């Protein structure tokens, strides 16, 4: 459905809403000028002799001073709104010489849609695509190329004001997962938004809203002196008041722009776009699992996977195989992948992978001794094996701090090293330890369990309820991560605009006023008292388990505090235009900007460390091997087959102090808990 003169109805609605936003700005200006107008009237009346007398003289002085104060305040607010740097999404710029085919495809798409082509293309480590205006002076000089407006108002000619087209931001997983035709179909409604975006009224309304948002961020920044605090309070009040007045009109304006673009894009690959939307959902799922289950363990080890986009293809291939979609997927593989539109896809993938590590984990901007890339073929040895052995070593260091004996009385020579039996005997409650099935050497350890902490140590409580653990999806849990309830990054139901809603207001990445604490940012660590947030989480564990979890949490906090200065350093050199994030366009003082998960609780940390110790014992005594599962992350292999039933046994030990299920699991696989393991 189109309106007068061939203009989409959505564009007309967006323009009317943009005018409503501009009317709010005009009213604010009128209110600021009202005291000045009253002062002018009083001054003119006094000079002509019409408003004479002592009372009028006092009123003239009062109104004049009030007008001057209001004008100064309004001028300051207007200056901050105009000069503040709007938030810009962190991206990796794609230069035209590094992706001529991609630029050619986007320009051809713009020609078919009869809209201005985007001024540039950038990649983001996210499953979304949108247009972003970077014409603010704080973002650097605009490109030399200009485009004229092509959208006329109802019954009138188009405005001849020149404007710079916005930047097209493309989610990098789309380039590697989608075929060329699918990417073009998904980008059609996005590129179509450059037409409405070039309209002077819509562009002016967006600049006003972005300026208010930036002014709120400036006002939220901390100030020490009282005068600055008062000024920031007034600036914040005025900016928030104007934002509340514009909120409804701005939302309707963006809906109108999206509707106009979707309407214009219907003639371009409409049928293929319906099919491509299915691949968008798959990309969300695969990217979520890859980041939270695969990339996050590597980031915590100081290694960043350098081919995340290649990994998402492998993860989605595995997901398609498990969900019995292999036939349709195999026929789709014969088409040209969209990453072929890049001259050097490996360089781009590496730049986006490093940016993802900065945004989601807070890693440094460049490679160093404690922050190096890792390839997928090296992941099992360099990440999985090192993670498990590092966690196991930390577990035994905390046991040493707690005074836990390394070997039981009467143990054989050479058995005083770091063993899994030491952990089991310490965490097992007396009743559970006496009824647990015995493995080789477990009788000696059971004999030393009662005295390992001294005769005056009270026994752990044994009357705690033992909830029945029943997980119908236990076979899908990763070996190294038993937290199945973590929030899902990239959830289609999260507060994020859909792909077709390309021009909705984006979250202010790098907002200096937004509270973005670094991931794992702990206060001064406490050795023996668990954090207040973890009290409920540790309530279902035994007394020894809670003490061990508190010690592990404190040790992790201490290690993260020591490593934080290196992770927070600024880049030493500006990256190249074709393979580096646009650091000059966003504020990275508080990293990570988009943490994947909240800090782990004490029980999660304890469970992960015990699981790591079990995996180390399996590798050193039973011939198991570390491996990478594309959907579940670190995994343990026995004779080439993955073991995925470890989580319930570890949870039984942590929650109830019962080592029986875990000992039975180890006996079945031939794992020797009394044998020392190799640590890092």
JSON list of C-alpha atoms in Angstrom, two decimals, residues 89 117 147 192 196 292 298 367 407 418 434 438 548 573 592 597 662:
[
{"chain": "A", "resi": 89, "resn": "UNK", "atom": "CA", "xyz": [28.40, 0.22, 18.19]},
{"chain": "A", "resi": 117, "resn": "UNK", "atom": "CA", "xyz": [23.76, 3.11, -1.01]},
{"chain": "A", "resi": 147, "resn": "UNK", "atom": "CA", "xyz": [23.52, 11.78, -1.48]},
{"chain": "A", "resi": 192, "resn": "UNK", "atom": "CA", "xyz": [15.98, -0.03, 2.00]},
{"chain": "A", "resi": 196, "resn": "UNK", "atom": "CA", "xyz": [13.83, 7.26, 4.89]},
{"chain": "A", "resi": 292, "resn": "UNK", "atom": "CA", "xyz": [29.04, -19.40, 26.13]},
{"chain": "A", "resi": 298, "resn": "UNK", "atom": "CA", "xyz": [39.28, -20.09, 26.32]},
{"chain": "A", "resi": 367, "resn": "UNK", "atom": "CA", "xyz": [47.95, -10.07, 21.48]},
{"chain": "A", "resi": 407, "resn": "UNK", "atom": "CA", "xyz": [47.64, -38.62, 51.92]},
{"chain": "A", "resi": 418, "resn": "UNK", "atom": "CA", "xyz": [47.63, -34.43, 44.28]},
{"chain": "A", "resi": 434, "resn": "UNK", "atom": "CA", "xyz": [31.08, -45.44, 55.00]},
{"chain": "A", "resi": 438, "resn": "UNK", "atom": "CA", "xyz": [35.18, -49.02, 47.44]},
{"chain": "A", "resi": 548, "resn": "UNK", "atom": "CA", "xyz": [36.03, -25.10, 50.03]},
{"chain": "A", "resi": 573, "resn": "UNK", "atom": "CA", "xyz": [48.48, 1.58, 18.18]},
{"chain": "A", "resi": 592, "resn": "UNK", "atom": "CA", "xyz": [33.31, -6.07, 29.05]},
{"chain": "A", "resi": 597, "resn": "UNK", "atom": "CA", "xyz": [27.12, -14.29, 32.02]},
{"chain": "A", "resi": 662, "resn": "UNK", "atom": "CA", "xyz": [30.96, -40.68, 41.41]}
]
